[in-house]
Amino acid sequence: MFQHAIFILGLPLVTAAVIALFLRRAGGLAAVVSTLTATTIAVVAVILALHRERFEGSFDWLSLGNFTLSIGIKYDDLAALMLCIVGVVGLCVHVFSLGYMKDDAAKARYFGGLSIFMFSMIGIVLADNLFMMFIFWELVGFSSYLLIGHWYERPAASDAAKKAFIVNRVGDFGFLLGIIMCWWGNGTVNLTALGGHHLFSTWIPLLLFCGAVGKSAQLPLQVWLPDAMEGPSPVSALIHAATMVAAGVYMLCRVNALMVPDALTVIMWTGTATALYAALCAITQSDVKKVLAYSTLSQLGYMVAAFGLGAKIIPVSDTVLDAAGKATVLQWQALGAATGVGAAMFHLTTHAFFKALLFLGAGSVIQGCHHEQDIFKMGGLAKKMPLTFATFTIGVAAIIGLPFLAGFFSKDAILYLAFTNNKAVFAVLAFTAVLTSLYMVRLWKITFLGAPRSEHAAHAHESGLTLTAPLVVLAILAAVGGYTGLYSNLFDGVLKLIPEAEGNTHTIIFATSVAVMLLGAGTALAFYASAPTDSLQQKSPGLFAALGTLKNSFDRAYDYYVAKIQQRFAMLLNFLEQIFLAGVIVRGLAGLVGLFGMGARALHVGNLNAYVYWFLFGAVLLWAFATGVLAF
């Protein structure tokens, strides 16, 4: 089984290399090779899970003094679950891409990018230490840059790719500092070793969390994800629904043993604030993919909040670094901390299914409407595209928490954690659930119901089998993926940690879930009309403008910082460089040497008498030094 894991880690890298070296002009063959690779990954991932063998293994790759960088695999229930998600969703995206990208001139480059992304993501899942995880973490950033900017000839796509890459580097810098501090304090970054006795510090988990803030697009580094919708729709489904953005949550679950109360509190409120902020932003969106992008932000906030909520910690005794970096006596024993891991990973799993379904469904709509993305130029698609409508409806029902679909169970687990651990967070997340139901039903109604509002919508049509088959598979998973009994105890190390409400608490949570769903959905159905303009903008322009301002506030703040502070500071440094480095030091010394050269050249006048005088002058100086008349 260890060899199987090595095989599916290396296979997509080999595929990407073959496509880059030999198939750059053979897009059709490259697509087939990449899709067969994705099929193999999905099959082997399921085989590994069914085999129930859990294992670890590593080898030393690089040694520098006392530091050794190891490459290894840690395959436990957490890795098994995440690997199955990556494999199954990745396969669906590859199959969907066969139809969606069939006429793309750069098809080979696209499928090569998918393969290198799969390699990078699998590396994160299987990594047995933080340094190895960071290497693949950066490769995910690189491959996402390639995929988001696939249509690089479009300025918006090129800018979005650069924005995603740069913003993620900000979070990754903190992540790297956390890894270095963890190694410095513990002498190891091996995940298994850290699960035992280790040094506790508030700084280590918070710095590691910076990586999740960037990759999982949490406040204040969430600005890259909505813009990343400029990439092809299958890329949005793969990167921004099930894998890349979920990597941050997965990483937090991997380093759960390092958590301390203050860090968990910060994580909890960061996730809660992100969930609410993104839900408010989604209400005013008219681009079908950007509605789903902000929805992804909100659901990621739910997962991060769940992780932060799932721990009750008491002090015992051990060594820990305080804020000044000095050792003090303190230890934190986590009681029930694993429930946060269970709830976060459960929602990550169900979200992967229904959000990949929604993104691919949006891709089917965009394809059927001749690449139209404005929902107010759609309408009437329920009759034009019945299969897409049916599967998209299941995805919407799952995300809003319709009872007994996948999203209902995982969202209930998070609400239960919030209800038992922090009532304020529970109130915010419940209100966010109302907004989720509101903007998703709004999207569904305006897109599929009513009469067509454009020529593209009037002539829309259902796509071929390669686009519709993945929708059916994901719709089934979105419907039944929340029933943990179907997993046959394959992932007990994770799914057995899911908190379950009992008695009166179960009744309260169930009633709350149904109430918020009905409130949001009912408001959307009653308020939003099938019209070419937004009902909220018509009836409450002030609120609409305020929500738009909220959406743009972070980008404006970053633009102000770059233009007024960073750019001016760069100009100051450039001025100092021109004056002191390039001017005084470089040009000044060069000028001095030039003057000395000019003086030396002036001595060569070609006159014998002048040379005799210089000779006599030199002889006098030499005599003066020799006799001590001139001494230093």
PDB file of N, CA and C in Angstrom, residues 109-169:
ATOM      1  N   ARG A 109      -1.810  22.643 -22.632  1.00  0.00           N
ATOM      2  CA  ARG A 109      -1.301  23.387 -21.479  1.00  0.00           C
ATOM      3  C   ARG A 109      -2.283  23.322 -20.314  1.00  0.00           C
ATOM      4  N   TYR A 110      -3.566  23.373 -20.609  1.00  0.00           N
ATOM      5  CA  TYR A 110      -4.591  23.315 -19.564  1.00  0.00           C
ATOM      6  C   TYR A 110      -4.535  21.979 -18.822  1.00  0.00           C
ATOM      7  N   PHE A 111      -4.534  20.873 -19.571  1.00  0.00           N
ATOM      8  CA  PHE A 111      -4.536  19.562 -18.908  1.00  0.00           C
ATOM      9  C   PHE A 111      -3.190  19.277 -18.238  1.00  0.00           C
ATOM     10  N   GLY A 112      -2.110  19.819 -18.783  1.00  0.00           N
ATOM     11  CA  GLY A 112      -0.836  19.709 -18.077  1.00  0.00           C
ATOM     12  C   GLY A 112      -0.891  20.436 -16.742  1.00  0.00           C
ATOM     13  N   GLY A 113      -1.543  21.604 -16.724  1.00  0.00           N
ATOM     14  CA  GLY A 113      -1.724  22.340 -15.477  1.00  0.00           C
ATOM     15  C   GLY A 113      -2.564  21.574 -14.477  1.00  0.00           C
ATOM     16  N   LEU A 114      -3.619  20.889 -14.953  1.00  0.00           N
ATOM     17  CA  LEU A 114      -4.433  20.071 -14.052  1.00  0.00           C
ATOM     18  C   LEU A 114      -3.602  18.955 -13.423  1.00  0.00           C
ATOM     19  N   SER A 115      -2.733  18.344 -14.223  1.00  0.00           N
ATOM     20  CA  SER A 115      -1.921  17.240 -13.698  1.00  0.00           C
ATOM     21  C   SER A 115      -0.918  17.726 -12.654  1.00  0.00           C
ATOM     22  N   ILE A 116      -0.266  18.857 -12.924  1.00  0.00           N
ATOM     23  CA  ILE A 116       0.699  19.355 -11.939  1.00  0.00           C
ATOM     24  C   ILE A 116      -0.024  19.816 -10.686  1.00  0.00           C
ATOM     25  N   PHE A 117      -1.265  20.293 -10.836  1.00  0.00           N
ATOM     26  CA  PHE A 117      -2.045  20.662  -9.653  1.00  0.00           C
ATOM     27  C   PHE A 117      -2.394  19.422  -8.837  1.00  0.00           C
ATOM     28  N   MET A 118      -2.804  18.347  -9.496  1.00  0.00           N
ATOM     29  CA  MET A 118      -3.133  17.116  -8.772  1.00  0.00           C
ATOM     30  C   MET A 118      -1.904  16.595  -8.024  1.00  0.00           C
ATOM     31  N   PHE A 119      -0.736  16.643  -8.656  1.00  0.00           N
ATOM     32  CA  PHE A 119       0.506  16.233  -7.991  1.00  0.00           C
ATOM     33  C   PHE A 119       0.752  17.069  -6.742  1.00  0.00           C
ATOM     34  N   SER A 120       0.587  18.370  -6.858  1.00  0.00           N
ATOM     35  CA  SER A 120       0.850  19.268  -5.733  1.00  0.00           C
ATOM     36  C   SER A 120      -0.124  19.023  -4.591  1.00  0.00           C
ATOM     37  N   MET A 121      -1.393  18.835  -4.923  1.00  0.00           N
ATOM     38  CA  MET A 121      -2.411  18.655  -3.885  1.00  0.00           C
ATOM     39  C   MET A 121      -2.234  17.315  -3.175  1.00  0.00           C
ATOM     40  N   ILE A 122      -1.930  16.274  -3.935  1.00  0.00           N
ATOM     41  CA  ILE A 122      -1.702  14.964  -3.315  1.00  0.00           C
ATOM     42  C   ILE A 122      -0.486  15.024  -2.393  1.00  0.00           C
ATOM     43  N   GLY A 123       0.526  15.807  -2.780  1.00  0.00           N
ATOM     44  CA  GLY A 123       1.696  15.969  -1.926  1.00  0.00           C
ATOM     45  C   GLY A 123       1.346  16.584  -0.582  1.00  0.00           C
ATOM     46  N   ILE A 124       0.473  17.580  -0.580  1.00  0.00           N
ATOM     47  CA  ILE A 124       0.026  18.186   0.680  1.00  0.00           C
ATOM     48  C   ILE A 124      -0.697  17.157   1.539  1.00  0.00           C
ATOM     49  N   VAL A 125      -1.556  16.370   0.911  1.00  0.00           N
ATOM     50  CA  VAL A 125      -2.364  15.396   1.648  1.00  0.00           C
ATOM     51  C   VAL A 125      -1.489  14.331   2.295  1.00  0.00           C
ATOM     52  N   LEU A 126      -0.473  13.853   1.588  1.00  0.00           N
ATOM     53  CA  LEU A 126       0.320  12.730   2.071  1.00  0.00           C
ATOM     54  C   LEU A 126       1.550  13.137   2.881  1.00  0.00           C
ATOM     55  N   ALA A 127       1.900  14.424   2.917  1.00  0.00           N
ATOM     56  CA  ALA A 127       3.116  14.869   3.590  1.00  0.00           C
ATOM     57  C   ALA A 127       3.122  14.470   5.060  1.00  0.00           C
ATOM     58  N   ASP A 128       4.279  13.980   5.516  1.00  0.00           N
ATOM     59  CA  ASP A 128       4.385  13.569   6.919  1.00  0.00           C
ATOM     60  C   ASP A 128       5.102  14.599   7.775  1.00  0.00           C
ATOM     61  N   ASN A 129       5.510  15.735   7.187  1.00  0.00           N
ATOM     62  CA  ASN A 129       6.157  16.785   7.968  1.00  0.00           C
ATOM     63  C   ASN A 129       5.836  18.140   7.353  1.00  0.00           C
ATOM     64  N   LEU A 130       6.017  19.187   8.125  1.00  0.00           N
ATOM     65  CA  LEU A 130       5.594  20.520   7.712  1.00  0.00           C
ATOM     66  C   LEU A 130       6.466  21.096   6.597  1.00  0.00           C
ATOM     67  N   PHE A 131       7.745  20.779   6.581  1.00  0.00           N
ATOM     68  CA  PHE A 131       8.594  21.287   5.502  1.00  0.00           C
ATOM     69  C   PHE A 131       8.185  20.695   4.156  1.00  0.00           C
ATOM     70  N   MET A 132       7.923  19.405   4.134  1.00  0.00           N
ATOM     71  CA  MET A 132       7.453  18.775   2.897  1.00  0.00           C
ATOM     72  C   MET A 132       6.106  19.349   2.499  1.00  0.00           C
ATOM     73  N   MET A 133       5.234  19.561   3.467  1.00  0.00           N
ATOM     74  CA  MET A 133       3.938  20.152   3.164  1.00  0.00           C
ATOM     75  C   MET A 133       4.102  21.544   2.559  1.00  0.00           C
ATOM     76  N   PHE A 134       5.070  22.300   3.068  1.00  0.00           N
ATOM     77  CA  PHE A 134       5.280  23.650   2.543  1.00  0.00           C
ATOM     78  C   PHE A 134       5.763  23.623   1.092  1.00  0.00           C
ATOM     79  N   ILE A 135       6.600  22.659   0.755  1.00  0.00           N
ATOM     80  CA  ILE A 135       7.072  22.544  -0.626  1.00  0.00           C
ATOM     81  C   ILE A 135       5.889  22.348  -1.574  1.00  0.00           C
ATOM     82  N   PHE A 136       5.013  21.413  -1.237  1.00  0.00           N
ATOM     83  CA  PHE A 136       3.854  21.159  -2.096  1.00  0.00           C
ATOM     84  C   PHE A 136       2.831  22.291  -1.982  1.00  0.00           C
ATOM     85  N   TRP A 137       2.803  22.951  -0.842  1.00  0.00           N
ATOM     86  CA  TRP A 137       1.946  24.121  -0.642  1.00  0.00           C
ATOM     87  C   TRP A 137       2.278  25.190  -1.684  1.00  0.00           C
ATOM     88  N   GLU A 138       3.570  25.419  -1.877  1.00  0.00           N
ATOM     89  CA  GLU A 138       3.993  26.411  -2.864  1.00  0.00           C
ATOM     90  C   GLU A 138       3.746  25.927  -4.295  1.00  0.00           C
ATOM     91  N   LEU A 139       3.878  24.636  -4.523  1.00  0.00           N
ATOM     92  CA  LEU A 139       3.572  24.097  -5.849  1.00  0.00           C
ATOM     93  C   LEU A 139       2.097  24.237  -6.185  1.00  0.00           C
ATOM     94  N   VAL A 140       1.231  24.115  -5.188  1.00  0.00           N
ATOM     95  CA  VAL A 140      -0.197  24.367  -5.415  1.00  0.00           C
ATOM     96  C   VAL A 140      -0.410  25.820  -5.830  1.00  0.00           C
ATOM     97  N   GLY A 141       0.301  26.741  -5.166  1.00  0.00           N
ATOM     98  CA  GLY A 141       0.198  28.144  -5.554  1.00  0.00           C
ATOM     99  C   GLY A 141       0.668  28.378  -6.975  1.00  0.00           C
ATOM    100  N   PHE A 142       1.750  27.715  -7.358  1.00  0.00           N
ATOM    101  CA  PHE A 142       2.265  27.853  -8.726  1.00  0.00           C
ATOM    102  C   PHE A 142       1.281  27.296  -9.752  1.00  0.00           C
ATOM    103  N   SER A 143       0.768  26.088  -9.498  1.00  0.00           N
ATOM    104  CA  SER A 143      -0.138  25.466 -10.465  1.00  0.00           C
ATOM    105  C   SER A 143      -1.462  26.208 -10.545  1.00  0.00           C
ATOM    106  N   SER A 144      -1.937  26.756  -9.432  1.00  0.00           N
ATOM    107  CA  SER A 144      -3.176  27.545  -9.476  1.00  0.00           C
ATOM    108  C   SER A 144      -2.959  28.829 -10.268  1.00  0.00           C
ATOM    109  N   TYR A 145      -1.753  29.398 -10.187  1.00  0.00           N
ATOM    110  CA  TYR A 145      -1.421  30.572 -10.991  1.00  0.00           C
ATOM    111  C   TYR A 145      -1.540  30.248 -12.486  1.00  0.00           C
ATOM    112  N   LEU A 146      -1.039  29.080 -12.877  1.00  0.00           N
ATOM    113  CA  LEU A 146      -1.133  28.674 -14.277  1.00  0.00           C
ATOM    114  C   LEU A 146      -2.587  28.476 -14.713  1.00  0.00           C
ATOM    115  N   LEU A 147      -3.394  27.864 -13.857  1.00  0.00           N
ATOM    116  CA  LEU A 147      -4.761  27.540 -14.242  1.00  0.00           C
ATOM    117  C   LEU A 147      -5.676  28.756 -14.216  1.00  0.00           C
ATOM    118  N   ILE A 148      -5.523  29.607 -13.209  1.00  0.00           N
ATOM    119  CA  ILE A 148      -6.351  30.817 -13.152  1.00  0.00           C
ATOM    120  C   ILE A 148      -6.045  31.719 -14.342  1.00  0.00           C
ATOM    121  N   GLY A 149      -4.776  31.814 -14.685  1.00  0.00           N
ATOM    122  CA  GLY A 149      -4.374  32.652 -15.813  1.00  0.00           C
ATOM    123  C   GLY A 149      -4.304  31.898 -17.128  1.00  0.00           C
ATOM    124  N   HIS A 150      -5.070  30.814 -17.262  1.00  0.00           N
ATOM    125  CA  HIS A 150      -5.022  30.027 -18.494  1.00  0.00           C
ATOM    126  C   HIS A 150      -5.305  30.895 -19.718  1.00  0.00           C
ATOM    127  N   TRP A 151      -6.326  31.746 -19.627  1.00  0.00           N
ATOM    128  CA  TRP A 151      -6.627  32.667 -20.721  1.00  0.00           C
ATOM    129  C   TRP A 151      -5.866  33.978 -20.465  1.00  0.00           C
ATOM    130  N   TYR A 152      -4.555  33.889 -20.450  1.00  0.00           N
ATOM    131  CA  TYR A 152      -3.714  35.017 -20.045  1.00  0.00           C
ATOM    132  C   TYR A 152      -3.811  36.198 -21.006  1.00  0.00           C
ATOM    133  N   GLU A 153      -4.328  35.965 -22.209  1.00  0.00           N
ATOM    134  CA  GLU A 153      -4.476  37.073 -23.153  1.00  0.00           C
ATOM    135  C   GLU A 153      -5.571  38.042 -22.706  1.00  0.00           C
ATOM    136  N   ARG A 154      -6.411  37.594 -21.775  1.00  0.00           N
ATOM    137  CA  ARG A 154      -7.415  38.482 -21.183  1.00  0.00           C
ATOM    138  C   ARG A 154      -6.777  39.202 -19.999  1.00  0.00           C
ATOM    139  N   PRO A 155      -6.768  40.521 -19.979  1.00  0.00           N
ATOM    140  CA  PRO A 155      -6.138  41.245 -18.864  1.00  0.00           C
ATOM    141  C   PRO A 155      -6.714  40.853 -17.508  1.00  0.00           C
ATOM    142  N   ALA A 156      -8.033  40.634 -17.442  1.00  0.00           N
ATOM    143  CA  ALA A 156      -8.656  40.288 -16.161  1.00  0.00           C
ATOM    144  C   ALA A 156      -8.121  38.959 -15.634  1.00  0.00           C
ATOM    145  N   ALA A 157      -7.952  37.969 -16.515  1.00  0.00           N
ATOM    146  CA  ALA A 157      -7.440  36.666 -16.090  1.00  0.00           C
ATOM    147  C   ALA A 157      -5.981  36.762 -15.664  1.00  0.00           C
ATOM    148  N   SER A 158      -5.199  37.503 -16.422  1.00  0.00           N
ATOM    149  CA  SER A 158      -3.792  37.684 -16.065  1.00  0.00           C
ATOM    150  C   SER A 158      -3.643  38.381 -14.719  1.00  0.00           C
ATOM    151  N   ASP A 159      -4.435  39.429 -14.505  1.00  0.00           N
ATOM    152  CA  ASP A 159      -4.383  40.153 -13.230  1.00  0.00           C
ATOM    153  C   ASP A 159      -4.844  39.272 -12.077  1.00  0.00           C
ATOM    154  N   ALA A 160      -5.883  38.464 -12.306  1.00  0.00           N
ATOM    155  CA  ALA A 160      -6.403  37.587 -11.252  1.00  0.00           C
ATOM    156  C   ALA A 160      -5.359  36.552 -10.839  1.00  0.00           C
ATOM    157  N   ALA A 161      -4.648  35.997 -11.827  1.00  0.00           N
ATOM    158  CA  ALA A 161      -3.614  35.006 -11.522  1.00  0.00           C
ATOM    159  C   ALA A 161      -2.502  35.621 -10.677  1.00  0.00           C
ATOM    160  N   LYS A 162      -2.068  36.817 -11.063  1.00  0.00           N
ATOM    161  CA  LYS A 162      -1.009  37.493 -10.302  1.00  0.00           C
ATOM    162  C   LYS A 162      -1.496  37.850  -8.899  1.00  0.00           C
ATOM    163  N   LYS A 163      -2.739  38.295  -8.806  1.00  0.00           N
ATOM    164  CA  LYS A 163      -3.291  38.665  -7.498  1.00  0.00           C
ATOM    165  C   LYS A 163      -3.351  37.457  -6.572  1.00  0.00           C
ATOM    166  N   ALA A 164      -3.822  36.326  -7.095  1.00  0.00           N
ATOM    167  CA  ALA A 164      -3.893  35.112  -6.284  1.00  0.00           C
ATOM    168  C   ALA A 164      -2.512  34.685  -5.821  1.00  0.00           C
ATOM    169  N   PHE A 165      -1.541  34.748  -6.719  1.00  0.00           N
ATOM    170  CA  PHE A 165      -0.184  34.313  -6.388  1.00  0.00           C
ATOM    171  C   PHE A 165       0.426  35.211  -5.319  1.00  0.00           C
ATOM    172  N   ILE A 166       0.288  36.524  -5.470  1.00  0.00           N
ATOM    173  CA  ILE A 166       0.922  37.465  -4.545  1.00  0.00           C
ATOM    174  C   ILE A 166       0.255  37.422  -3.173  1.00  0.00           C
ATOM    175  N   VAL A 167      -1.076  37.422  -3.143  1.00  0.00           N
ATOM    176  CA  VAL A 167      -1.790  37.405  -1.859  1.00  0.00           C
ATOM    177  C   VAL A 167      -1.448  36.140  -1.085  1.00  0.00           C
ATOM    178  N   ASN A 168      -1.376  35.008  -1.783  1.00  0.00           N
ATOM    179  CA  ASN A 168      -1.037  33.764  -1.096  1.00  0.00           C
ATOM    180  C   ASN A 168       0.380  33.777  -0.545  1.00  0.00           C
ATOM    181  N   ARG A 169       1.280  34.509  -1.206  1.00  0.00           N
ATOM    182  CA  ARG A 169       2.645  34.583  -0.681  1.00  0.00           C
ATOM    183  C   ARG A 169       2.678  35.307   0.660  1.00  0.00           C
TER     184      ARG A 169
END
